[in-house]
Amino acid sequence: MNRSMANRFTPYMFMAPAAVIMAIALLYPLGYMVWGSFRDWNPSQTIGEAEFVGLKNYITLWNDPNFRESLGVTLRFAFFVVTFEMIIGVGLALLLDREIRGMSVLRTMFILPMMIAPVVVGLMWRYMYHPTVGTFNRFLDSWGLPKVDWLGQYALGSVIIADIWQWTPFIFILSLAALQSLPRSALEAARIDGATGWQQIIHIKLPLMMPVLIVTGLLRLIDAFKVLEVILVMTEGGPGLSTEILALRISRTATEFRELGVAAAMSNYLLMLLLLLTVAMFAFTRWQESRAARIRAAVEEDA
Amino acid sequence: MPTIHLDNLIKRYGDLQVLHGVDLQMEDNEFTVLVGPSGCGKSTTLRMIAGLEDVSEGEIYVDGKPVSHLEPKDRDLAMVFQDYALYPHMNVAQNISFALRLAKRPKAEIDKKVREVADMVGLTEFQARKPGALSGGQRQRVAMARALAKDSSMFLFDEPLSNLDAKLRGQMRAELALMSQRVQKNMIYVTHDQIEAMTLADRIVVMHGGYIQQQGTPKELFQKPVNKFVAGFLGMPPMNFLEGDIEDTGAGTFIKGDGFALRLQGERAATAKAHKNKQVTLGIRPSDLNFDADASAEDALSLDVMVSEYVGAQSVLLCRCGPAKVMVEVNSETPVALGQTLTFAVNPNGVHLFDRQTEAAL
Ligand SMILES: Nc1ncnc2c1ncn2[C@@H]1O[C@H](COP(=O)(O)OP(=O)(O)O)[C@@H](O)[C@H]1O
Ligand SMILES: [Mg+2]
């Protein structure tokens, strides 16, 4: 082997261990899941014993009103959660992006919820939502207001509030970082040009933050589709199917209904949804990079 | 256009005081240049006028009315920043028209104004480009056009040319001088470059360490600097300084130092006589030293040539006079050998005397 060939292969040699681990840890289970989704598979069987049923699991699911309900819950949950978190997170960042004493302490406090383990968050909120001894109802009671059936009648809303509490900080810190990296002098120029605080936000800050906000929003959306622990602890998907998000339904299908094939097919639906979002995110960043490259090329051409 | 008056302006950042009472009066349509070394407080002064920094003490008056409580947008001014401060997500036309759009001017008027100023600075073909797709010089022009479009009565510039390469800087400086004649507004211009200051200014304000050192026309400051700092800051190559003592003898008033004994004449002799036996610093600009082999010793300096820098028609010689270094300019045709001792006649009107302790001019 000559030297140049050796040089060409060296990087691949270094990458090989990582690639092997990836293949075993990632691709094998994934393949297993895809393979299993085509079978009528009971947990007492090995995958080889299970009967091959083609696309039956997928079709059954598509026609299953409970699955559709669950998909609907997931979509609604993700939509509301991400919308509110973006609005509140970006709003807080805009509000707290200033140099006053104690601000750094305040900022640190704001990101605490994100650091708490999801199970603990779930337990905490379940306690606070408790119909009789919960913080909220006791508070309402003390003001003489009627109690609210948080985790019953308004379960989805209550779960959404808990998630907003936990994940708004994520949007907040990323927005704050984006804000603080904005060109200071452009904002000063805007002040001189006559922009009020609101106009600075609308015409300068938000447009310049937009690339970061889009990626942040997509990341949050991907995460929101996968949420499990907090809801599991708070409501276990109930009452009825009102908070049964896909991840919960998958786990119930596998353990309670003992339908591994259907659970696998459902996982694949979720996977496709997430893949779509991930591809959208990468497409967006690629598009941005290529646009930046085009602009650079144009400048060099002029020079 | 308004008169601007800074009254004992003081700026503190926490406990650190960076401006120690700046008093300044700027008349109608005057081009004022604040010049000084980096960190002397020029930008701070300008930004306080703009309203981007709070005033710690003192007041800013525009046409006699205090303005230090007003927001930048209410001060009727436009500003060009060192890094241009363009809006990266807007194209050239949108950058230029931003202030007008915020002011909700009619669309036809905005379009007309944008065309007019884009034309003025030579950006007509680039109106649809974003700043990222422009060269440094073009961005500079956009910043200028954006300021012009506002039609404010005051223009502030914070080192607008210092990010450009030398050739472009010279070109833009000339265009700026032309523009300032055409638009007839109050201009306040901050720079650390004394050449920009000398060429552009109606009035130069030299700052150092948070104090105004001297203000006046470029000529006044060049000919009658009030202290050693101003004398050394303006002029290129810079003024030479030699330490000496004043001695009044029967033969005249002399300033004597290591390697020279120079006879003072006229007014300067009289001034020096009044400060007999004082330790002084003698200042002479390179342009006031003329190569003259026949000059008498008491009207001339004898200098040992150390280095010769060829810069075209002129050469700059770095010489030694006793322990001090002295720069002179000679015609490049003059035959000069390194190590040679040459005699330079001193222009009697180009002699500056400074108190060595206080550094104030005598
Ligand atoms: N935000 C700030 N906080 C503390 N010190 C500052 C701040 N801005 C400027 N200074 C100090 O004030 C002095 C003057 O700064 P500046 O006006 O920017 O100088 P220049 O003449 O170079 O424009 C400098 O010593 C600088 O370190
Ligand atoms: Mg500065």
XYZ file of C-alpha atoms and ligand atoms in Angstrom:
693
model
C 0.000 0.000 0.000
C 1.513 3.329 -0.922
C 1.583 6.387 1.276
C -1.226 8.387 -0.303
C -3.603 5.469 -0.073
C -2.677 4.987 3.565
C -3.379 8.668 4.144
C -6.767 8.334 2.553
C -7.781 5.376 4.677
C -6.466 6.594 8.009
C -9.525 8.702 8.901
C -11.831 5.777 8.222
C -9.765 3.552 10.452
C -10.134 5.985 13.292
C -13.848 6.245 12.672
C -14.379 2.489 12.490
C -14.859 1.786 16.229
C -17.456 4.518 16.499
C -19.209 3.227 13.407
C -19.318 -0.305 14.784
C -20.745 0.846 18.105
C -23.333 2.942 16.251
C -24.340 -0.048 14.170
C -24.773 -2.278 17.202
C -26.343 0.186 19.577
C -28.514 2.112 17.148
C -29.157 0.356 13.901
C -29.683 -3.140 15.318
C -32.543 -2.218 17.680
C -34.016 0.016 15.019
C -33.940 -2.776 12.470
C -35.392 -5.114 15.072
C -38.268 -2.721 15.621
C -38.980 -2.309 11.914
C -38.794 -6.073 11.438
C -41.092 -6.677 14.401
C -43.653 -4.185 13.151
C -44.493 -6.543 10.284
C -45.374 -9.401 12.625
C -48.172 -10.443 14.899
C -45.910 -10.700 17.870
C -46.693 -11.635 21.469
C -44.147 -11.051 24.252
C -44.075 -14.803 25.007
C -42.803 -15.552 21.510
C -39.353 -14.995 20.054
C -39.400 -12.793 17.003
C -38.776 -15.842 14.805
C -41.909 -17.601 16.048
C -44.160 -14.621 15.371
C -46.317 -14.749 12.256
C -45.442 -12.374 9.394
C -48.475 -10.191 8.633
C -47.081 -7.579 6.250
C -48.548 -4.094 6.680
C -51.496 -5.303 8.737
C -50.316 -3.614 11.949
C -49.939 -0.267 10.216
C -53.354 -0.511 8.578
C -55.043 -1.601 11.779
C -53.513 1.334 13.586
C -54.529 3.805 10.922
C -58.130 2.699 11.339
C -57.981 2.484 15.133
C -59.879 5.457 16.644
C -57.908 5.112 19.867
C -54.621 5.493 18.016
C -55.972 8.495 16.162
C -57.157 9.995 19.413
C -53.731 9.448 20.899
C -52.031 10.960 17.852
C -54.393 13.910 18.160
C -53.521 14.349 21.831
C -49.826 14.247 20.981
C -50.194 16.828 18.219
C -52.307 19.105 20.377
C -49.909 18.743 23.299
C -46.858 19.478 21.139
C -48.516 22.408 19.393
C -49.694 24.189 22.553
C -46.591 23.416 24.533
C -44.180 24.701 21.897
C -46.293 27.736 21.050
C -46.580 28.896 24.648
C -42.995 28.040 25.517
C -41.735 30.026 22.534
C -43.874 33.039 23.376
C -43.058 33.020 27.080
C -39.399 32.043 26.657
C -38.653 34.671 24.024
C -40.698 37.230 25.912
C -38.783 36.639 29.128
C -35.487 36.810 27.280
C -36.462 40.161 25.754
C -37.499 41.384 29.174
C -34.408 40.213 31.054
C -31.788 41.169 28.487
C -30.504 44.150 30.399
C -27.735 44.981 32.791
C -29.154 45.544 36.232
C -27.968 44.267 39.554
C -29.091 40.777 40.498
C -29.997 39.904 36.927
C -27.555 37.023 36.735
C -29.088 35.447 39.841
C -32.538 35.856 38.352
C -31.429 34.279 35.088
C -29.966 31.306 36.915
C -33.171 30.833 38.861
C -35.184 30.827 35.656
C -33.335 27.848 34.275
C -33.688 25.705 37.411
C -36.857 23.821 36.329
C -34.991 22.374 33.364
C -32.472 20.723 35.656
C -34.998 18.768 37.704
C -35.515 15.122 36.799
C -38.804 14.684 34.872
C -40.153 12.110 37.318
C -39.708 14.590 40.142
C -41.396 17.293 38.099
C -44.304 14.924 37.535
C -44.621 14.084 41.224
C -44.351 17.700 42.248
C -47.066 18.841 39.909
C -49.293 15.879 40.707
C -49.140 16.940 44.310
C -49.816 20.597 43.501
C -52.783 19.610 41.325
C -54.254 17.297 43.992
C -58.011 17.978 44.215
C -58.138 18.456 48.009
C -54.653 18.905 49.492
C -52.991 20.322 46.342
C -51.438 23.757 46.422
C -53.654 25.242 43.728
C -56.993 24.167 45.124
C -56.043 25.125 48.665
C -55.081 28.509 47.318
C -58.364 28.867 45.416
C -60.230 27.727 48.484
C -58.578 30.278 50.729
C -59.775 33.004 48.376
C -63.261 31.547 48.453
C -63.115 30.452 44.834
C -64.490 27.126 43.560
C -62.025 24.255 43.285
C -60.829 23.100 39.880
C -60.609 19.472 38.825
C -57.108 19.910 37.477
C -56.121 16.399 36.512
C -59.675 15.302 35.699
C -61.707 17.675 33.602
C -58.727 19.808 32.548
C -56.077 17.098 32.464
C -54.508 17.990 29.104
C -54.344 21.660 29.999
C -52.789 20.892 33.373
C -50.200 18.627 31.807
C -49.400 21.313 29.261
C -48.894 23.870 32.037
C -46.423 21.574 33.804
C -44.460 21.041 30.608
C -44.398 24.785 29.931
C -43.049 25.327 33.432
C -40.304 22.803 32.855
C -39.195 23.639 29.320
C -39.709 27.375 28.867
C -36.231 27.888 30.386
C -34.722 25.994 27.460
C -36.156 28.511 24.996
C -35.302 31.295 27.407
C -31.573 30.606 27.636
C -31.162 30.015 23.913
C -33.099 33.205 23.103
C -31.092 35.146 25.638
C -27.844 33.909 24.115
C -29.122 34.871 20.667
C -30.145 38.299 21.944
C -26.827 38.972 23.579
C -24.937 38.113 20.432
C -26.912 40.638 18.374
C -24.822 43.531 17.065
C -25.092 46.211 19.784
C -24.417 49.076 17.444
C -27.223 48.075 15.067
C -29.641 48.387 17.978
C -28.180 51.761 18.875
C -28.545 52.830 15.265
C -32.189 51.780 15.439
C -32.692 53.894 18.547
C -31.247 56.882 16.744
C -33.373 56.101 13.691
C -36.408 56.521 15.912
C -37.393 52.969 16.840
C -39.309 52.572 20.091
C -38.671 49.540 22.295
C -41.409 47.579 20.533
C -40.229 48.606 17.102
C -36.697 47.510 17.952
C -38.050 44.107 18.931
C -40.223 43.702 15.853
C -37.946 45.188 13.212
C -34.487 44.327 14.487
C -34.299 41.848 17.358
C -36.808 39.199 16.275
C -35.744 39.084 12.609
C -32.104 38.733 13.637
C -32.935 36.039 16.213
C -35.151 34.124 13.803
C -32.627 31.484 12.662
C -31.913 30.534 16.273
C -35.612 30.606 17.142
C -36.543 28.293 14.281
C -33.962 25.682 15.251
C -34.893 26.023 18.935
C -38.576 25.577 18.129
C -37.924 22.481 16.029
C -35.756 20.966 18.762
C -38.509 21.569 21.298
C -41.107 20.119 18.937
C -39.083 16.937 18.488
C -38.769 16.669 22.238
C -42.447 17.369 22.851
C -43.438 14.429 20.644
C -41.358 12.114 22.789
C -42.508 13.304 26.202
C -43.369 10.440 28.571
C -42.293 10.528 32.205
C -44.028 13.665 33.424
C -47.387 12.638 31.983
C -46.951 9.047 33.073
C -46.426 10.155 36.643
C -49.146 12.805 36.624
C -52.068 11.119 34.874
C -50.949 7.811 33.361
C -52.740 9.012 30.229
C -56.123 9.462 31.841
C -58.779 10.249 32.536
C -59.943 8.144 29.590
C -57.594 8.835 26.723
C -57.468 12.569 27.398
C -53.724 12.740 28.061
C -52.594 9.540 26.429
C -49.774 10.762 24.242
C -48.215 8.389 21.721
C -45.252 7.352 23.851
C -47.652 6.274 26.603
C -49.905 4.405 24.201
C -46.891 2.597 22.783
C -45.800 1.452 26.201
C -49.341 0.382 27.123
C -49.778 -1.523 23.853
C -46.603 -3.426 24.514
C -47.117 -4.183 28.205
C -50.868 -4.156 28.824
C -52.231 -5.308 25.478
C -49.183 -7.519 24.803
C -49.087 -6.533 21.109
C -45.421 -6.013 20.391
C -45.935 -5.834 16.613
C -48.533 -3.066 16.886
C -46.393 -1.185 19.400
C -43.451 -1.392 17.027
C -45.576 -0.113 14.145
C -46.754 2.772 16.294
C -43.161 3.589 17.208
C -42.388 3.697 13.528
C -45.170 6.181 12.869
C -43.736 8.380 15.609
C -40.253 7.862 14.221
C -41.388 9.012 10.780
C -42.939 12.116 12.270
C -39.745 12.949 14.131
C -37.621 12.174 11.102
C -39.686 14.646 9.130
C -39.004 17.354 11.719
C -35.318 16.516 11.907
C -34.982 16.647 8.149
C -36.796 19.990 8.177
C -34.323 21.291 10.727
C -31.282 20.137 8.795
C -32.737 21.444 5.555
C -33.181 24.814 7.209
C -29.607 25.024 8.514
C -28.226 23.792 5.177
C -30.259 26.384 3.355
C -28.869 29.072 5.635
C -25.299 27.952 5.167
C -25.587 27.816 1.416
C -27.131 31.268 1.392
C -24.245 32.625 3.480
C -21.782 30.962 1.104
C -23.508 32.484 -1.925
C -23.297 35.935 -0.373
C -19.608 35.488 0.424
C -18.977 34.412 -3.161
C -20.765 37.504 -4.435
C -18.619 39.774 -2.266
C -15.413 38.144 -3.445
C -16.501 38.488 -7.048
C -16.925 42.225 -6.546
C -13.631 42.732 -4.795
C -28.874 74.340 12.250
C -28.454 74.384 15.987
C -25.651 75.442 18.224
C -24.505 72.750 20.622
C -23.130 73.526 24.007
C -21.581 71.001 26.373
C -21.503 72.346 29.888
C -19.040 70.733 32.281
C -19.880 67.229 31.105
C -18.777 64.461 33.461
C -19.053 60.727 32.881
C -18.552 57.997 35.454
C -18.747 54.256 35.036
C -19.314 53.120 38.603
C -16.467 54.658 40.563
C -14.338 55.207 37.485
C -14.529 58.755 36.162
C -13.600 58.870 32.486
C -14.629 62.415 31.534
C -13.644 65.204 33.900
C -15.737 68.173 32.842
C -15.913 68.776 29.122
C -16.860 72.311 28.055
C -17.470 72.872 24.410
C -19.363 75.308 22.196
C -20.171 74.330 18.618
C -21.571 76.911 16.238
C -23.923 76.680 13.241
C -22.828 74.384 10.446
C -19.530 73.791 12.077
C -17.460 70.692 11.417
C -16.053 69.833 14.836
C -13.514 67.055 15.200
C -12.798 65.429 18.539
C -9.352 63.936 18.297
C -7.089 62.182 20.760
C -5.429 58.880 21.488
C -7.486 55.764 22.030
C -9.295 55.693 25.379
C -9.292 59.451 25.928
C -13.097 59.687 26.039
C -13.987 60.855 22.522
C -16.589 58.171 21.880
C -18.059 58.616 25.334
C -18.503 62.334 24.687
C -20.110 61.676 21.303
C -22.377 58.963 22.656
C -23.541 61.279 25.415
C -24.459 63.868 22.795
C -26.321 61.136 20.907
C -28.137 59.995 24.023
C -26.674 56.498 23.966
C -24.903 57.088 27.300
C -26.326 58.775 30.363
C -24.803 62.033 31.492
C -23.352 61.673 35.008
C -23.068 65.401 35.609
C -23.304 68.556 33.549
C -25.686 69.291 30.711
C -25.925 69.287 26.941
C -27.710 72.246 25.369
C -28.960 72.296 21.796
C -30.020 75.807 20.788
C -30.010 76.679 24.449
C -32.382 73.888 25.493
C -31.165 71.074 27.749
C -31.464 67.699 26.023
C -29.736 65.210 28.298
C -33.068 63.732 29.429
C -34.220 63.061 25.844
C -34.161 59.730 24.048
C -31.771 59.515 21.062
C -34.696 59.559 18.652
C -35.900 62.878 20.001
C -32.604 64.686 19.534
C -32.820 65.224 15.782
C -29.503 63.650 14.916
C -27.997 60.974 12.711
C -24.939 58.901 13.504
C -22.375 56.878 11.571
C -20.696 54.148 13.603
C -17.201 52.745 13.350
C -18.532 49.269 12.502
C -21.255 50.858 10.305
C -24.042 49.278 12.421
C -26.104 48.344 9.373
C -29.191 46.189 9.801
C -27.931 42.835 8.461
C -31.364 41.511 7.492
C -32.380 44.540 5.444
C -31.146 45.401 1.983
C -29.475 48.697 1.181
C -32.697 50.501 0.296
C -34.407 49.230 3.458
C -31.420 50.243 5.576
C -31.496 53.731 4.146
C -35.251 54.119 4.495
C -35.657 52.609 7.971
C -35.942 55.904 9.822
C -38.345 57.309 7.235
C -40.514 54.201 7.365
C -40.681 54.410 11.144
C -41.709 58.029 10.802
C -44.524 56.850 8.483
C -43.622 59.169 5.646
C -45.513 58.700 2.380
C -44.106 55.941 0.193
C -43.439 58.186 -2.787
C -41.384 60.530 -0.643
C -39.393 57.645 0.842
C -38.622 56.179 -2.583
C -37.501 59.530 -3.861
C -35.254 60.142 -0.867
C -33.684 56.683 -1.087
C -32.919 57.168 -4.766
C -31.487 60.592 -4.090
C -29.073 59.619 -1.314
C -28.135 56.289 -2.895
C -27.202 58.293 -5.948
C -25.266 60.793 -3.865
C -23.005 58.116 -2.361
C -22.830 55.994 -5.515
C -24.916 53.014 -4.420
C -27.647 53.109 -7.042
C -26.929 49.642 -8.436
C -26.600 48.036 -5.020
C -29.950 48.957 -3.510
C -31.253 45.382 -3.468
C -28.132 43.925 -1.825
C -27.886 43.028 1.820
C -24.926 44.404 3.819
C -23.316 40.947 3.940
C -22.909 41.107 0.179
C -21.113 44.459 0.169
C -17.444 45.370 0.528
C -16.190 47.471 3.445
C -16.195 50.686 1.446
C -19.713 50.072 0.187
C -20.985 49.380 3.694
C -19.412 52.631 4.789
C -21.368 54.389 2.041
C -24.616 52.737 3.120
C -24.027 53.984 6.669
C -23.428 57.467 5.290
C -26.522 57.297 3.080
C -28.651 56.120 5.981
C -27.538 59.115 8.029
C -28.123 61.500 5.125
C -31.630 60.187 4.454
C -32.785 61.314 7.880
C -32.299 65.006 7.180
C -31.397 65.649 10.813
C -29.711 68.828 11.820
C -26.760 67.134 13.506
C -24.429 64.483 12.162
C -22.293 62.420 14.503
C -19.438 60.257 13.266
C -17.506 57.816 15.446
C -14.297 56.887 13.656
C -16.196 56.157 10.450
C -13.104 55.538 8.338
C -10.892 53.556 10.659
C -12.032 50.143 9.380
C -11.061 50.971 5.789
C -7.720 50.372 4.126
C -5.394 53.338 3.691
C -6.215 54.120 0.076
C -9.979 53.925 0.527
C -9.694 55.996 3.684
C -8.041 58.823 1.774
C -10.716 58.670 -0.894
C -13.602 58.610 1.589
C -12.033 61.476 3.526
C -12.133 63.636 0.447
C -15.734 62.627 -0.296
C -16.687 63.388 3.269
C -15.180 66.864 3.030
C -17.161 67.403 -0.168
C -20.354 66.119 1.406
C -19.996 68.315 4.461
C -19.757 71.384 2.249
C -22.834 70.310 0.351
C -25.210 69.409 3.177
C -24.385 72.297 5.538
C -25.137 70.726 8.907
C -23.542 70.500 12.280
C -21.027 67.707 12.138
C -19.256 66.207 15.106
C -16.582 63.804 14.093
C -14.506 61.552 16.342
C -11.171 60.174 15.237
C -7.783 59.198 16.575
C -6.180 60.121 13.268
C -4.727 63.621 13.350
C -4.600 63.813 9.549
C -8.380 63.300 9.346
C -8.766 65.901 12.058
C -6.561 68.488 10.331
C -8.092 68.017 6.878
C -11.773 67.898 7.841
C -12.177 70.190 10.813
C -13.389 73.743 11.108
C -12.669 73.313 14.786
C -10.427 70.717 16.337
C -10.866 69.608 19.921
C -7.875 67.701 21.228
C -8.690 65.391 24.119
C -6.415 63.442 26.417
C -7.192 61.427 29.527
C -10.774 62.667 29.784
C -9.859 66.358 29.531
C -10.033 68.773 26.639
C -6.480 69.904 26.032
C -7.124 72.600 23.472
C -9.644 73.644 20.863
C -9.508 75.959 17.889
C -8.951 75.956 14.156
C -6.439 73.442 12.788
C -4.053 76.305 12.070
C -4.252 77.737 15.592
C -3.588 74.376 17.143
C -0.738 73.622 14.798
C 0.958 76.962 15.263
C 0.191 77.665 18.899
C -0.233 74.426 20.820
C -0.945 75.161 24.475
C 1.029 72.214 25.769
C 3.492 69.527 24.870
C 0.779 66.918 24.342
C -1.076 68.899 21.686
C 2.209 69.894 20.060
C 3.319 66.292 19.812
C -0.065 64.938 18.746
C -0.677 67.127 15.714
C 1.681 67.070 12.757
C 3.441 64.312 10.899
C 6.303 63.538 11.420
C 5.744 64.659 15.017
C 7.415 67.576 16.731
C 10.905 67.006 18.138
C 11.487 67.658 21.820
C 14.848 68.595 23.355
C 15.472 69.343 27.010
C 17.399 72.467 27.868
C 17.816 75.461 30.153
C 17.240 79.120 29.430
C 20.318 81.277 29.826
C 20.333 85.021 29.437
C 23.806 86.292 28.551
C 25.189 89.458 27.099
C 25.181 87.859 23.663
C 21.416 87.175 23.814
C 18.932 84.711 25.267
C 19.948 81.129 24.702
C 18.445 77.758 25.283
C 21.198 75.328 26.077
C 21.086 71.575 26.276
C 23.175 68.526 25.640
C 24.520 68.997 22.105
C 23.016 72.378 21.239
C 22.928 76.024 22.186
C 20.253 77.881 20.305
C 19.801 81.633 20.305
C 16.181 82.730 20.657
C 14.854 85.664 18.694
C 12.139 88.309 18.935
C 9.056 87.426 20.892
C 10.422 84.106 22.043
C 13.531 85.692 23.479
C 11.309 87.998 25.495
C 9.187 85.110 26.752
C 12.267 83.127 27.641
C 13.829 86.065 29.466
C 10.817 86.128 31.742
C 11.488 82.480 32.647
C 15.210 82.808 33.190
C 17.017 79.721 34.537
C 13.924 77.594 34.148
C 14.102 74.004 32.950
C 12.270 73.844 29.643
C 11.533 71.535 26.765
C 12.291 72.885 23.346
C 9.923 71.826 20.573
C 10.739 72.105 16.876
C 8.758 70.556 14.035
C 10.695 68.659 11.367
C 9.371 71.167 8.831
C 11.078 74.000 10.726
C 14.507 72.430 10.368
C 16.155 73.249 7.046
C 19.303 71.620 5.781
C 21.852 74.443 5.542
C 25.571 73.681 5.778
C 26.416 77.380 6.128
C 24.124 78.246 9.036
C 25.799 79.704 12.092
C 26.008 77.354 15.064
C 23.773 79.435 17.340
C 20.892 79.445 14.847
C 21.145 75.782 13.985
C 21.229 72.211 15.270
C 24.015 69.808 14.444
C 22.573 66.348 14.012
C 24.152 62.920 13.541
C 22.211 60.952 10.940
C 21.202 57.504 12.221
C 18.523 56.262 9.824
C 17.228 57.535 6.521
C 13.677 56.682 5.428
C 13.009 57.243 1.765
C 9.384 58.235 1.148
C 9.576 59.606 -2.387
C 10.423 63.232 -3.045
C 11.170 63.669 0.662
C 13.244 61.558 2.976
C 12.810 61.472 6.725
C 16.081 61.363 8.628
C 16.200 60.065 12.166
C 19.107 61.829 13.825
C 20.723 62.186 17.203
C 21.271 65.415 19.084
C 23.073 64.579 22.318
C 20.857 61.965 24.041
C 17.717 63.013 22.149
C 16.353 61.737 18.843
C 15.343 64.271 16.239
C 13.467 63.773 12.993
C 14.014 66.022 10.007
C 12.757 66.084 6.453
C 15.100 66.638 3.547
C 14.774 66.624 -0.187
C 15.644 63.117 -1.345
C 18.248 64.588 -3.731
C 20.311 65.804 -0.746
C 23.415 63.607 -0.494
C 23.275 62.071 2.992
C 25.525 59.404 4.457
C 24.634 57.567 7.635
C 26.811 58.621 10.550
C 27.416 62.027 8.977
C 26.897 65.191 11.024
C 24.670 67.738 9.278
C 23.703 71.283 10.162
C 20.051 72.320 10.111
C 18.990 75.944 10.394
C 16.125 76.440 12.833
C 13.191 78.556 11.659
C 13.094 81.175 14.465
C 9.274 81.279 14.356
C 9.058 77.492 14.659
C 10.570 77.385 18.131
C 8.166 76.202 20.881
C 9.015 76.329 24.569
C 7.328 74.221 27.236
C 7.693 74.178 30.980
C 9.356 70.842 31.676
C 7.332 70.230 34.850
C 3.832 71.274 33.795
C 4.357 70.737 30.057
C 2.401 73.931 29.398
C 3.593 76.230 26.606
C 5.494 79.302 27.796
N -19.010 50.737 29.554
C -17.854 51.131 30.104
N -17.529 50.760 31.340
C -16.373 51.169 31.914
N -15.457 51.935 31.307
C -15.715 52.336 30.053
C -16.923 51.949 29.375
N -16.891 52.504 28.147
C -15.737 53.174 28.058
N -15.024 53.089 29.197
C -13.729 53.715 29.471
O -13.857 55.082 29.219
C -12.691 55.587 28.616
C -13.033 56.351 27.370
O -13.555 55.455 26.422
P -13.920 55.930 24.964
O -14.766 57.130 25.028
O -14.498 54.753 24.252
O -12.510 56.276 24.347
P -12.121 56.685 22.861
O -11.525 58.037 22.980
O -11.109 55.685 22.415
O -13.345 56.643 22.026
C -11.771 54.395 28.372
O -10.773 54.404 29.347
C -12.669 53.214 28.529
O -11.953 52.139 29.080
Mg -13.828 55.326 20.405
